[in-house]
mmCIF file of C-alpha atoms in Angstrom:
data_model
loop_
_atom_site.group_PDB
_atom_site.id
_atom_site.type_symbol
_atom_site.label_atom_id
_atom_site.label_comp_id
_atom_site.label_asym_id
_atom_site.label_seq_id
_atom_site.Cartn_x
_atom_site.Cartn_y
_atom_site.Cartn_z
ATOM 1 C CA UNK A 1 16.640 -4.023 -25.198
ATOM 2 C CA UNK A 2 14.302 -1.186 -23.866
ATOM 3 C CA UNK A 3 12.824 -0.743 -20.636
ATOM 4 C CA UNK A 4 10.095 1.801 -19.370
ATOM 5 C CA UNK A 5 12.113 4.956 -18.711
ATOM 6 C CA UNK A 6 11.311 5.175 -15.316
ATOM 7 C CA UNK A 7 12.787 2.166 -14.569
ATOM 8 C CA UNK A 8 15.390 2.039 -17.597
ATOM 9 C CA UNK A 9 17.259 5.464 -15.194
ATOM 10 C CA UNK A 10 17.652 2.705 -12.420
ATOM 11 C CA UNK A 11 19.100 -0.352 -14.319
ATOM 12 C CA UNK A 12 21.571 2.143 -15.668
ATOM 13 C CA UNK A 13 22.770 3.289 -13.017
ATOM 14 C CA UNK A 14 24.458 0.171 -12.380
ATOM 15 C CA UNK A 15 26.057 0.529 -15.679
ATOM 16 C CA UNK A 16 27.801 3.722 -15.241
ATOM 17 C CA UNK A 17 29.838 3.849 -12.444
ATOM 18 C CA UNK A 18 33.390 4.500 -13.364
ATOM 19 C CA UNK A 19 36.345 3.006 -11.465
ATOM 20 C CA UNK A 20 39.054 4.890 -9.902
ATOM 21 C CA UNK A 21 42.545 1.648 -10.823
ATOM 22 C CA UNK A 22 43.660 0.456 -14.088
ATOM 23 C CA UNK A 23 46.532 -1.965 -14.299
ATOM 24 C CA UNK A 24 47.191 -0.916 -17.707
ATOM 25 C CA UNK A 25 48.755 2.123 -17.142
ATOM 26 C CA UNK A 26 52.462 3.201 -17.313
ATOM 27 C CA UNK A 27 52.437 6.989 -16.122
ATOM 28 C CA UNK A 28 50.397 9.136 -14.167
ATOM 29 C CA UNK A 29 48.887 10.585 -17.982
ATOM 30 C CA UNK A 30 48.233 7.093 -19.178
ATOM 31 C CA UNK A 31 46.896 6.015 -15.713
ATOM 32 C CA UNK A 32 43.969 8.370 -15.894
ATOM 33 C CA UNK A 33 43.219 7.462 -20.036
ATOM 34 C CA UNK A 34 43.494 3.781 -18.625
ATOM 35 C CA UNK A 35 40.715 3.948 -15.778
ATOM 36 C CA UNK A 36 38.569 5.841 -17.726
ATOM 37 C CA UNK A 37 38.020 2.758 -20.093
ATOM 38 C CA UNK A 38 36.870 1.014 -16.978
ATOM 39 C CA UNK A 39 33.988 1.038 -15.533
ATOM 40 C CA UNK A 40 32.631 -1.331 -12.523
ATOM 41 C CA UNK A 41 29.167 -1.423 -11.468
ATOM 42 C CA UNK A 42 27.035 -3.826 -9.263
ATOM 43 C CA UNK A 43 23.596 -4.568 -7.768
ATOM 44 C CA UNK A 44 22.185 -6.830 -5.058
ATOM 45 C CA UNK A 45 18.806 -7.853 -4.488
ATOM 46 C CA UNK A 46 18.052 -8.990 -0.348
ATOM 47 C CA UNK A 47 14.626 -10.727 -0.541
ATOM 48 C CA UNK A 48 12.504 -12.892 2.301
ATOM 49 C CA UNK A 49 9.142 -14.434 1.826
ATOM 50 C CA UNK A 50 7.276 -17.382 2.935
ATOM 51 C CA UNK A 51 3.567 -18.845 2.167
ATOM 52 C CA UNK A 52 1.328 -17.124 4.514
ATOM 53 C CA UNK A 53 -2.001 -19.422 3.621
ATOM 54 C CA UNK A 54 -1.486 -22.996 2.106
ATOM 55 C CA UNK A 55 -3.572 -25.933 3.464
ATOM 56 C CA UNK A 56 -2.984 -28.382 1.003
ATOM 57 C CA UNK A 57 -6.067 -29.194 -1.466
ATOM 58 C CA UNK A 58 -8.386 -31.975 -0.898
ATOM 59 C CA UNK A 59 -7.980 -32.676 -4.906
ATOM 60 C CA UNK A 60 -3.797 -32.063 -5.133
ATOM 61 C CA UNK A 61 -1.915 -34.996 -6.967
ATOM 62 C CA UNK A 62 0.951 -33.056 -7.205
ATOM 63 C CA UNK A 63 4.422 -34.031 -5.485
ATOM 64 C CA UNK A 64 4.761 -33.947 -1.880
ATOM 65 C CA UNK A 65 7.796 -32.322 -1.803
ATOM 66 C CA UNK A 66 9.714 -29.753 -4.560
ATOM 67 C CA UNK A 67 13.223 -28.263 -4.402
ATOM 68 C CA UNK A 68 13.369 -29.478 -0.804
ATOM 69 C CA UNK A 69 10.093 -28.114 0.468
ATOM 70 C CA UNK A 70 6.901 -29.449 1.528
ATOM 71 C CA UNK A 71 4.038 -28.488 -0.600
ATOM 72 C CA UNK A 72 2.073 -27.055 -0.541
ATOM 73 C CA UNK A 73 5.528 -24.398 -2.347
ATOM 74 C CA UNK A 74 5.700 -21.739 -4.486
ATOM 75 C CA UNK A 75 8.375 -21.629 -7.444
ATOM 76 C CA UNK A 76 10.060 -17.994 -7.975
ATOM 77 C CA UNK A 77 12.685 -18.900 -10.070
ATOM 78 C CA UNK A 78 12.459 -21.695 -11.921
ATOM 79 C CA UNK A 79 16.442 -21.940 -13.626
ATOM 80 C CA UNK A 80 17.685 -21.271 -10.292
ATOM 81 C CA UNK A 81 15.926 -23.298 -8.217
ATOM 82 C CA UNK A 82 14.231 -20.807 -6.160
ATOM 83 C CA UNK A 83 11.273 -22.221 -4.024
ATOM 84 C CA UNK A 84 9.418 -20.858 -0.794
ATOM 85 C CA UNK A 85 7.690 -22.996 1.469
ATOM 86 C CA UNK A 86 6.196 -22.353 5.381
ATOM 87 C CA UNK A 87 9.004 -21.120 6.801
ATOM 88 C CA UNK A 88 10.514 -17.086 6.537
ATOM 89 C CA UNK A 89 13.968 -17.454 4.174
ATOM 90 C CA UNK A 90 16.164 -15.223 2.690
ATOM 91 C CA UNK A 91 17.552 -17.672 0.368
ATOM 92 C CA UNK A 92 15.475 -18.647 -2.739
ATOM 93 C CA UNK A 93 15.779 -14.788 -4.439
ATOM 94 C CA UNK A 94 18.879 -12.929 -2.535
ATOM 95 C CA UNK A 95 21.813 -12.066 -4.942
ATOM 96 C CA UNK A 96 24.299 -9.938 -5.917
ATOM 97 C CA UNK A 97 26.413 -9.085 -9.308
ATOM 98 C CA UNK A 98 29.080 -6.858 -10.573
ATOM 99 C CA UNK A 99 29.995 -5.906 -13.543
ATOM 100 C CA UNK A 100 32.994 -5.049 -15.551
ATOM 101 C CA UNK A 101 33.620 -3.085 -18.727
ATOM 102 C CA UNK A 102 36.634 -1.799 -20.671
ATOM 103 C CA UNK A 103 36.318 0.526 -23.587
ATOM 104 C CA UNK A 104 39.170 -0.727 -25.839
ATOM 105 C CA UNK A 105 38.874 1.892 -28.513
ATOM 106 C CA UNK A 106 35.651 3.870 -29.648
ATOM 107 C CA UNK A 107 34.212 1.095 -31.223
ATOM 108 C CA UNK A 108 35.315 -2.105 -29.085
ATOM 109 C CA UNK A 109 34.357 -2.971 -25.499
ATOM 110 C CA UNK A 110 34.138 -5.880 -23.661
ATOM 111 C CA UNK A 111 31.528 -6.839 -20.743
ATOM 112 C CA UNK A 112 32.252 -9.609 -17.971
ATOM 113 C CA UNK A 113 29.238 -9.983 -15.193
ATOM 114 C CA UNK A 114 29.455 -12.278 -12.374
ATOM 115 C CA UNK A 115 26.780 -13.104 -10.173
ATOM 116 C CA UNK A 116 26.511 -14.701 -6.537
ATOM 117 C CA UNK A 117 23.185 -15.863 -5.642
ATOM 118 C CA UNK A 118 21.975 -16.988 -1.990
ATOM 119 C CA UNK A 119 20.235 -20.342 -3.378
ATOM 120 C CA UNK A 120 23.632 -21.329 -4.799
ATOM 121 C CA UNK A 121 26.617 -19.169 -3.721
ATOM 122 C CA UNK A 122 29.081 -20.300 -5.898
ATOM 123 C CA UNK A 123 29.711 -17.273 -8.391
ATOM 124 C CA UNK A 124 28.301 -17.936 -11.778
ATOM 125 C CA UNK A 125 29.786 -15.941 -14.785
ATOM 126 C CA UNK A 126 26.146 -14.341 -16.656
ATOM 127 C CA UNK A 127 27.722 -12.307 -19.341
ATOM 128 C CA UNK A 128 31.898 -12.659 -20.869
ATOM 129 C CA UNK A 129 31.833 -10.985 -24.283
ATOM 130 C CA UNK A 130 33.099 -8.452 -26.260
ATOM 131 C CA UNK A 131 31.469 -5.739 -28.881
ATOM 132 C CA UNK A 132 32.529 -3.980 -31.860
ATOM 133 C CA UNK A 133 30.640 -1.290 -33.364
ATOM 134 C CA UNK A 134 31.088 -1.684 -37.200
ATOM 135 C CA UNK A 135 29.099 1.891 -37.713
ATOM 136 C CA UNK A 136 26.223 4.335 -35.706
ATOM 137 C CA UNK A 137 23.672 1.042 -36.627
ATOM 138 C CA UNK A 138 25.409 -2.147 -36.701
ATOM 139 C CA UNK A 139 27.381 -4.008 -33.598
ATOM 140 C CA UNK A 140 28.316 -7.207 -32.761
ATOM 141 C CA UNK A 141 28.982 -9.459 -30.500
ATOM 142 C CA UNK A 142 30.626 -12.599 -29.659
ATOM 143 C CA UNK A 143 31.127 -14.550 -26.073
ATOM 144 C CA UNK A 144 28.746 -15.545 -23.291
ATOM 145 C CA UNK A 145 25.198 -13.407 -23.166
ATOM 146 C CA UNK A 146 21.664 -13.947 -21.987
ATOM 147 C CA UNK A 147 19.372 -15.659 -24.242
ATOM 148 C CA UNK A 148 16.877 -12.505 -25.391
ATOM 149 C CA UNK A 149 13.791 -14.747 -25.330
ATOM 150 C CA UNK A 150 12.076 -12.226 -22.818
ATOM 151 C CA UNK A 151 11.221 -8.662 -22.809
ATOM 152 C CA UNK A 152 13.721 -8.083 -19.329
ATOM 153 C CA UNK A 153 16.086 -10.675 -20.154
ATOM 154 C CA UNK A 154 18.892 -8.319 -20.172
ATOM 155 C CA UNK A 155 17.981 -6.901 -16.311
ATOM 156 C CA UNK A 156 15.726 -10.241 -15.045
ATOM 157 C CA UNK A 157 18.484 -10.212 -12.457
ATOM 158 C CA UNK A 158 18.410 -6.679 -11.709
ATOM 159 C CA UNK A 159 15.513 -5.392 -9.457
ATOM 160 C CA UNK A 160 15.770 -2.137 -9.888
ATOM 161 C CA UNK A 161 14.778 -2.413 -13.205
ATOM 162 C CA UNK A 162 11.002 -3.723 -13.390
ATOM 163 C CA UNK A 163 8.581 -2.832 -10.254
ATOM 164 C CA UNK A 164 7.721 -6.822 -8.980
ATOM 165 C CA UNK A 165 9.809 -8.646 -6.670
ATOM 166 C CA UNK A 166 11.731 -10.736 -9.812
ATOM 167 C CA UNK A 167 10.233 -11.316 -12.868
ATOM 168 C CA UNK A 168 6.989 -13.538 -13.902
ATOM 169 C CA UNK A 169 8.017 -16.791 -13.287
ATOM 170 C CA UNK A 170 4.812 -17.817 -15.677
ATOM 171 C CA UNK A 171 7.015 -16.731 -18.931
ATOM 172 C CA UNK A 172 10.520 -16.244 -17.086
ATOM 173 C CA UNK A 173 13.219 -18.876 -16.210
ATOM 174 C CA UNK A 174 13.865 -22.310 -18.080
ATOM 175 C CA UNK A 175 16.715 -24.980 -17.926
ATOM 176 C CA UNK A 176 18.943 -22.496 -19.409
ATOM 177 C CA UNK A 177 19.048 -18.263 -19.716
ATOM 178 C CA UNK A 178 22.622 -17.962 -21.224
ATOM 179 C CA UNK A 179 23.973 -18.908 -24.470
ATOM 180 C CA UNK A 180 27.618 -19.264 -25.673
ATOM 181 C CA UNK A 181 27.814 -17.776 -29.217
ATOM 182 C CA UNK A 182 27.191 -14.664 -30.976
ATOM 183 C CA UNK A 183 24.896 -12.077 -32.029
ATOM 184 C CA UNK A 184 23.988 -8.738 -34.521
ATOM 185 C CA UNK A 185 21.992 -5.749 -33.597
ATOM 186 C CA UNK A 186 21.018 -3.438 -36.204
ATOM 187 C CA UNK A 187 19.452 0.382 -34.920
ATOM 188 C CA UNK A 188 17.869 2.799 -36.713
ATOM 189 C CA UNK A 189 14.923 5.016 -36.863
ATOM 190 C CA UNK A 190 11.841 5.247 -39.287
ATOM 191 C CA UNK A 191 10.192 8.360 -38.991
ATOM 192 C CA UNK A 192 9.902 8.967 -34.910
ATOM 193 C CA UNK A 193 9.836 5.209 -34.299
ATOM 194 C CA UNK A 194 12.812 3.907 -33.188
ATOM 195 C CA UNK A 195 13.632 0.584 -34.231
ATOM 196 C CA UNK A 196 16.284 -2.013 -33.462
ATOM 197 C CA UNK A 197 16.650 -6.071 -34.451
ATOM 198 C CA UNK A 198 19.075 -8.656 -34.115
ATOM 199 C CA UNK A 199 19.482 -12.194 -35.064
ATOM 200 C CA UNK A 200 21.738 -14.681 -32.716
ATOM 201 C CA UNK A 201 22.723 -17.970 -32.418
ATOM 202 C CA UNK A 202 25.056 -20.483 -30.457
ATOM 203 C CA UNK A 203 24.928 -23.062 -27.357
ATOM 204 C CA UNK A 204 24.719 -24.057 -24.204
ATOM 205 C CA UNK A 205 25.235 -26.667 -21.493
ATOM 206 C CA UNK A 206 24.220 -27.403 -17.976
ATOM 207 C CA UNK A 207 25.477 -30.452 -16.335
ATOM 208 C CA UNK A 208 23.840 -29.304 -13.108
ATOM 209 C CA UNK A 209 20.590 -28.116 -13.789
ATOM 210 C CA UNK A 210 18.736 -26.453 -10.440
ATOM 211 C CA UNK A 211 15.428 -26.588 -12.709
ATOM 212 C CA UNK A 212 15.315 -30.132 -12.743
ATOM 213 C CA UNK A 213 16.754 -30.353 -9.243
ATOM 214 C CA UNK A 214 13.495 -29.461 -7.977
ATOM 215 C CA UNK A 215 11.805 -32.349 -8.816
ATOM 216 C CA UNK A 216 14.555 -35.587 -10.008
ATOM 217 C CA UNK A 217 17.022 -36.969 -8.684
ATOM 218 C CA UNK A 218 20.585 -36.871 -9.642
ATOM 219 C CA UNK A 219 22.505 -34.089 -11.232
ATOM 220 C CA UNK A 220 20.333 -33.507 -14.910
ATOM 221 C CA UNK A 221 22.454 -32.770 -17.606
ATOM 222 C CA UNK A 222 21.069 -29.818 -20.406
ATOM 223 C CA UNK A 223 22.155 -28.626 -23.707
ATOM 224 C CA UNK A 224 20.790 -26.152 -26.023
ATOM 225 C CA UNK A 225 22.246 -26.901 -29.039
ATOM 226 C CA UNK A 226 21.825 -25.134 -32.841
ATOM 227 C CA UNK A 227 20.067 -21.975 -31.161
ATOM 228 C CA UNK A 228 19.597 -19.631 -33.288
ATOM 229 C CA UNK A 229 16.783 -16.945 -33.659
ATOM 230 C CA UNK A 230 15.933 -13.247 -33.849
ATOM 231 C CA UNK A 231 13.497 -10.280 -32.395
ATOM 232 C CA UNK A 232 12.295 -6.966 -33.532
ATOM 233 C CA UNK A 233 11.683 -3.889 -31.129
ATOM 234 C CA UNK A 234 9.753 -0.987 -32.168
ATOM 235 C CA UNK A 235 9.477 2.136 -29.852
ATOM 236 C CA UNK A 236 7.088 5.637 -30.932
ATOM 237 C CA UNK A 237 6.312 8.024 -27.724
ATOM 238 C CA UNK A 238 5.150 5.550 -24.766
ATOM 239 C CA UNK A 239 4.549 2.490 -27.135
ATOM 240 C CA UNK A 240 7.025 0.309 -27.236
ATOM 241 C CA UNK A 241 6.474 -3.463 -28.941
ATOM 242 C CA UNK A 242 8.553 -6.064 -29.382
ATOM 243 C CA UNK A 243 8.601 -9.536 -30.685
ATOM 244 C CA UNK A 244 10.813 -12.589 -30.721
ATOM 245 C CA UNK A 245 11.437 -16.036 -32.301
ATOM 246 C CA UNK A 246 14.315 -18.922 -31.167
ATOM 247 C CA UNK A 247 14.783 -22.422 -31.661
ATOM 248 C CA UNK A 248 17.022 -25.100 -30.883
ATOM 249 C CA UNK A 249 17.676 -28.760 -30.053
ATOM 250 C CA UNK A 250 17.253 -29.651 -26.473
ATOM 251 C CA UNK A 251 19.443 -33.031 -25.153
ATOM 252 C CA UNK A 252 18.919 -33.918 -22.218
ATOM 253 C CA UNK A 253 20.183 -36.717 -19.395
ATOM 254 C CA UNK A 254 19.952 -37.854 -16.028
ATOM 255 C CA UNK A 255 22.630 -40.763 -14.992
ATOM 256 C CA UNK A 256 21.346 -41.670 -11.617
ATOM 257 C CA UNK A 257 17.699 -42.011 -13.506
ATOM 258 C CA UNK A 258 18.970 -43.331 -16.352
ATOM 259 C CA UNK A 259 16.576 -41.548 -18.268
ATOM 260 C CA UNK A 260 17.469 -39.114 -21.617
ATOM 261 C CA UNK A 261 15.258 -37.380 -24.171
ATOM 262 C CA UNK A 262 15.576 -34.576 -27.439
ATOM 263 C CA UNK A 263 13.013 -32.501 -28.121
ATOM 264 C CA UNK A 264 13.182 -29.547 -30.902
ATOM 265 C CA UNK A 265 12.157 -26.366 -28.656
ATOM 266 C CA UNK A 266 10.771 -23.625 -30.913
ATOM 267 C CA UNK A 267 9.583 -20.281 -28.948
ATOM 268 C CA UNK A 268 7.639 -17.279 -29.822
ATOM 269 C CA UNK A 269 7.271 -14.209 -27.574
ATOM 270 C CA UNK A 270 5.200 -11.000 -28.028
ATOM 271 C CA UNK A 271 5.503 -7.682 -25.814
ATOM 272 C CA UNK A 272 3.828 -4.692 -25.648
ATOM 273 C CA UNK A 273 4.340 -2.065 -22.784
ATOM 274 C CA UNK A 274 2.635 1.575 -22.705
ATOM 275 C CA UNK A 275 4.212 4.232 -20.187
ATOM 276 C CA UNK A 276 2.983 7.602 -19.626
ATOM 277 C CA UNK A 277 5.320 8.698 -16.577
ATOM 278 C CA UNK A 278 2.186 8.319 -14.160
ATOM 279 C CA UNK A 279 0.375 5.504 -15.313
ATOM 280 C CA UNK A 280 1.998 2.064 -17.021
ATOM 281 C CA UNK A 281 0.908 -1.321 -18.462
ATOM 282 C CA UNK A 282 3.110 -4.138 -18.594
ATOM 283 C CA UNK A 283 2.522 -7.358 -20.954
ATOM 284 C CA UNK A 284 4.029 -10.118 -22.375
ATOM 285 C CA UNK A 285 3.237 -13.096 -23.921
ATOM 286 C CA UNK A 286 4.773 -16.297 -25.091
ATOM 287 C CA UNK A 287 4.686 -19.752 -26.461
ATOM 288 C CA UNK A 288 6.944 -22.437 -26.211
ATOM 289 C CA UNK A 289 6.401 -25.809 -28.040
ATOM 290 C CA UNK A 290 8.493 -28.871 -27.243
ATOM 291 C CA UNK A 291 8.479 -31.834 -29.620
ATOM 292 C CA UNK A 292 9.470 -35.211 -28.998
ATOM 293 C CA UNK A 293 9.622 -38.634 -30.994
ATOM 294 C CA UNK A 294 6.020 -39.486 -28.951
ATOM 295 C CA UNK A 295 4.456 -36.287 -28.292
ATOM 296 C CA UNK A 296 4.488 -32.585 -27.972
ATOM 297 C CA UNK A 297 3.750 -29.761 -25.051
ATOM 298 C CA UNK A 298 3.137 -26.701 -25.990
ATOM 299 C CA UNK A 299 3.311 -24.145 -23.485
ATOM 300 C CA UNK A 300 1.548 -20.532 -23.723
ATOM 301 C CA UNK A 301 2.103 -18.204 -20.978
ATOM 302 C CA UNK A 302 1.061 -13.886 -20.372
ATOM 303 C CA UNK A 303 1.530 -11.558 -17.954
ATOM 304 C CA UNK A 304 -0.174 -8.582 -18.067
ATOM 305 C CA UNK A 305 -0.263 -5.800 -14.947
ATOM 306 C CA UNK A 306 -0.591 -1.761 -14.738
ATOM 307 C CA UNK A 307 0.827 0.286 -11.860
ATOM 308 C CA UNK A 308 0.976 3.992 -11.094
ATOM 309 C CA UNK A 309 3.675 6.466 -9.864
ATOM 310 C CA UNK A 310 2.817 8.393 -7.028
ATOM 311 C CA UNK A 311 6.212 10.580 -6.252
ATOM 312 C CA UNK A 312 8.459 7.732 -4.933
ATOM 313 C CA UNK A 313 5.672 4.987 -4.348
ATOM 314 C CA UNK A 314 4.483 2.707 -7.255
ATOM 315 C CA UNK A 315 1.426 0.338 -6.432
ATOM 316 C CA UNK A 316 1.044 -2.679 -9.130
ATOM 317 C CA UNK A 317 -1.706 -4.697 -9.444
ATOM 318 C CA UNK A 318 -0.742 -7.858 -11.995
ATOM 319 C CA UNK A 319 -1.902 -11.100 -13.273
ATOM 320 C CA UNK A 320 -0.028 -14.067 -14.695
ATOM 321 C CA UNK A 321 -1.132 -17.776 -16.777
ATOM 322 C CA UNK A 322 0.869 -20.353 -17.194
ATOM 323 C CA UNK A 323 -0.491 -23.849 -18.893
ATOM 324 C CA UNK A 324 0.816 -26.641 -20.917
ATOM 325 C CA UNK A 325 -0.728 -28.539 -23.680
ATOM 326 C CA UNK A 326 0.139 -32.259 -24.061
ATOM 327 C CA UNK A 327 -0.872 -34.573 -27.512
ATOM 328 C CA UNK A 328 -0.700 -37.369 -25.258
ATOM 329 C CA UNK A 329 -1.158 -37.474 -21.362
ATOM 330 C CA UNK A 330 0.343 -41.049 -20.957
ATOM 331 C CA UNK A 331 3.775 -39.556 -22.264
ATOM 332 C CA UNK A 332 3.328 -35.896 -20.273
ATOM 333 C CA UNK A 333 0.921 -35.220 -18.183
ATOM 334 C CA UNK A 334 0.678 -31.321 -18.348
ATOM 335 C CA UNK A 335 0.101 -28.704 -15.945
ATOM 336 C CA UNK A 336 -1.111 -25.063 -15.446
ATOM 337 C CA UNK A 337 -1.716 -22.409 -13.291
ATOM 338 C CA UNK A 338 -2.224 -18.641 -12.727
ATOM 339 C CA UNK A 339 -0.933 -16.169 -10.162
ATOM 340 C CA UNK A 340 -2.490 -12.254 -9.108
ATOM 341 C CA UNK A 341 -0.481 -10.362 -7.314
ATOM 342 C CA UNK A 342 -0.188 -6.150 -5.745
ATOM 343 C CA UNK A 343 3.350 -4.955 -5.264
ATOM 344 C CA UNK A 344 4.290 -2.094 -3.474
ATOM 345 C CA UNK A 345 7.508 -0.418 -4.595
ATOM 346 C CA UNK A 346 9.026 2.788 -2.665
ATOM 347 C CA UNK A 347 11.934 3.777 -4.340
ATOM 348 C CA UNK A 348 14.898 5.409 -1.724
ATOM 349 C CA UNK A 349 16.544 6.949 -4.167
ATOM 350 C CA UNK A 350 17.858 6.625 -7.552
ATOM 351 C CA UNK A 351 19.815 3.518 -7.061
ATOM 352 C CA UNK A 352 17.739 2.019 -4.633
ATOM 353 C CA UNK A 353 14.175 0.575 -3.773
ATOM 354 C CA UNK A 354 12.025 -1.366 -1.324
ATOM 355 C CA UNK A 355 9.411 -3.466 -2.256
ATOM 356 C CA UNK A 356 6.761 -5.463 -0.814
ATOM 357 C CA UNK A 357 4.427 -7.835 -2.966
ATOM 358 C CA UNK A 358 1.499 -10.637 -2.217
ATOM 359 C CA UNK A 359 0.792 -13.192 -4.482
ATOM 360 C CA UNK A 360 -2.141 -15.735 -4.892
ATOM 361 C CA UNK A 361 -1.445 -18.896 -6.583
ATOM 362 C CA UNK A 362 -3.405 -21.176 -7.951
ATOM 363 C CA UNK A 363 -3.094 -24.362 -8.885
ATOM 364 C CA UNK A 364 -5.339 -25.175 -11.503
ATOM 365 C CA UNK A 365 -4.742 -28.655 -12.311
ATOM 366 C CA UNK A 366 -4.138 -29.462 -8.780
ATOM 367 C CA UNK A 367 -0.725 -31.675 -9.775
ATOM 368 C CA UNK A 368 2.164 -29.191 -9.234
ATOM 369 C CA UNK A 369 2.247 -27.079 -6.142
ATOM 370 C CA UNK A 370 -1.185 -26.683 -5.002
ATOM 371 C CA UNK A 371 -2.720 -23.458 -3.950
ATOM 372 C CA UNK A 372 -1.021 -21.108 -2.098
ATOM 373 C CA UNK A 373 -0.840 -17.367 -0.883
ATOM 374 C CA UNK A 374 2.568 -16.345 -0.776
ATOM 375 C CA UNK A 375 4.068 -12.353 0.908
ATOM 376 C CA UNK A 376 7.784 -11.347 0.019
ATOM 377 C CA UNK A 377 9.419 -8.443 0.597
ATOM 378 C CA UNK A 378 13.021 -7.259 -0.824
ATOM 379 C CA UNK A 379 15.348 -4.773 -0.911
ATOM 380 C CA UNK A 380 17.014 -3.681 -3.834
ATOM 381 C CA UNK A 381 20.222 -1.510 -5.539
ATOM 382 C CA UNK A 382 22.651 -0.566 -7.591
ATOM 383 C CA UNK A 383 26.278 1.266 -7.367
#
């Protein structure tokens, strides 16, 4: 998946770091083949924010209380649970990862990423799969992977590699990011566009699901099951476009609630990004639909934002709808609302950043969250 060169040079980087110790070697010759098929590389992300300015809303229905944290609270990260209230934390966003990956042969490699995050510090295995280039235009792979539903999928846990503090939480983070299964990338090029596809498909299950943590009690069990689905990327000079399309059955279960529900989840996810070294514009939209046995709630979300590089400082100004749709509000009552928000980013040095960013929130249906005005600030790398 492409990212804006500029920041493309800094997710890299944490890709490309070659380790020194292989335990596959059996002389000094084959010692120094051996470690040259491995390669270890890392990032970490230290973040702190609270809500600067939320008196709670005459007109909020919403829940008093989400993730742990009086409202009104302001939801980062919605898979992982991530939620700032009053009070200055380090814990919703903080993380770390490193990454592993031996070159077999030419054509085979395999990839293993573990990540630790503050919110949850029990080390969570993001990526375990292996790749085998059949030619210069066809690969695949098979193991444990993100789901590519979003445009930074591939690097939403990597900082470095987009300018906010984390990615839109409007279009980014679900019950689930990963999938179990297997996928098929295809490259080419068609003139001077560059193009690249896949198609994928597999499962997944969460017995302990942070995203519904927030706001149920118990531990709510999730499975994606018969996911399968596909994108398209096309890239010509600082245009690059991209478009997606999943579905899959959603089960899902709560014992202490005694409650349980399927819904078929089909999604559909547009980007287009334009990046002339100076100046950028980032955008993204997506839809997800959710259909019951009683009703349906669709879901349409965007993002949209431009920044400019000024030697090592980017300013980025950025604006972000979420809203849901439901057929019948006695069944799902839905929600929405929309976020603005200026980042500053000051980039160290090639593997490393600071950033600071504000965000206004608003609750627009006045039942989940309530208004708030939120300021973060984070420091990020990669080795």
């Amino acid at each position: 998946m492409a990212v804006p060169q500029f920041f493309r040079q800094r997710a890299l980087a944490a890709l490309v770091a070659t380790a020194c110790l292989s335990p596959f070697a059996a002389s000094a010759a084959d010692e120094d083949t051996a470690a040259s098929r491995l390669h270890v590389s890392g990032f970490a992300s230290i973040v702190a924010g609270r809500n600067i300015d939320s008196p709670t809303q005459p007109d909020y229905a919403g829940p008093s209380t989400l993730g742990g944290r009086a409202c009104p609270c302001y939801i980062t990260d919605w898979t992982n649970g991530s939620v700032y209230g009053d009070d200055l934390t380090f814990k919703p966003e903080s993380r770390a990862g490193i990454q592993l990956r031996y070159n077999a042969t030419d054509k085979l490699y395999f990839v293993t990423q573990v990540v630790t995050r503050a919110v949850e510090p029990k080390p969570a295995v993001e990526w375990a799969y292996g790749s085998y280039k059949l030619n210069d235009n066809l690969e695949v792979q098979a193991g444990r992977k993100r789901i590519p539903l979003y445009y930074y999928s591939d690097f939403q846990d990597v900082g470095t590699a987009y300018p906010w503090i984390g990615t839109p939480p409007e279009l980014y983070g679900w019950e689930v990011t990963n999938y179990n299964g297997a996928s098929v990338r295809y490259k080419t090029k068609l003139g001077r566009i560059n193009l690249s596809s896949s198609v994928f498909g597999g499962k997944e299950t969460k017995k302990e699901t942070p995203y519904y943590a927030m706001f149920t009690e118990g531990d709510t069990k999730v499975t994606w099951r018969n996911l399968v689905g596909g994108d398209l990327e096309a890239s010509r000079g600082p245009l690059t476009v991209r478009a997606v399309y999943m579905q899959a059955q959603v089960d899902t279960s709560n014992a202490t609630t005694e409650w349980s529900d399927t819904a078929r989840l089909r999604a559909f996810g547009l980007a287009a990004n334009l990046d002339f070294d100076d100046w950028f514009v980032l955008s993204e939209v997506t839809r997800l639909s959710r259909t019951y046995d009683a009703y349906r709630v669709d879901a349409p979300a965007y993002t949209i934002g431009a920044g400019y590089r000024w030697g090592s400082w980017t300013p980025m100004l950025n604006f972000a709808h979420y809203e849901e749709k439901s057929t019948d509000h006695d069944w799902y009552e839905p929600a929405a609302y929309q976020r603005a928000s200026l980042t500053l980013r000051y980039d160290i040095n090639e593997t490393s950043s600071v950033k600071v960013q504000f965000d206004k929130y608003k609750d627009t249906t006045h039942n989940f969250g309530d208004d708030l005005k939120a300021l973060r600030a984070a420091y990020e790398m990669v080795f």
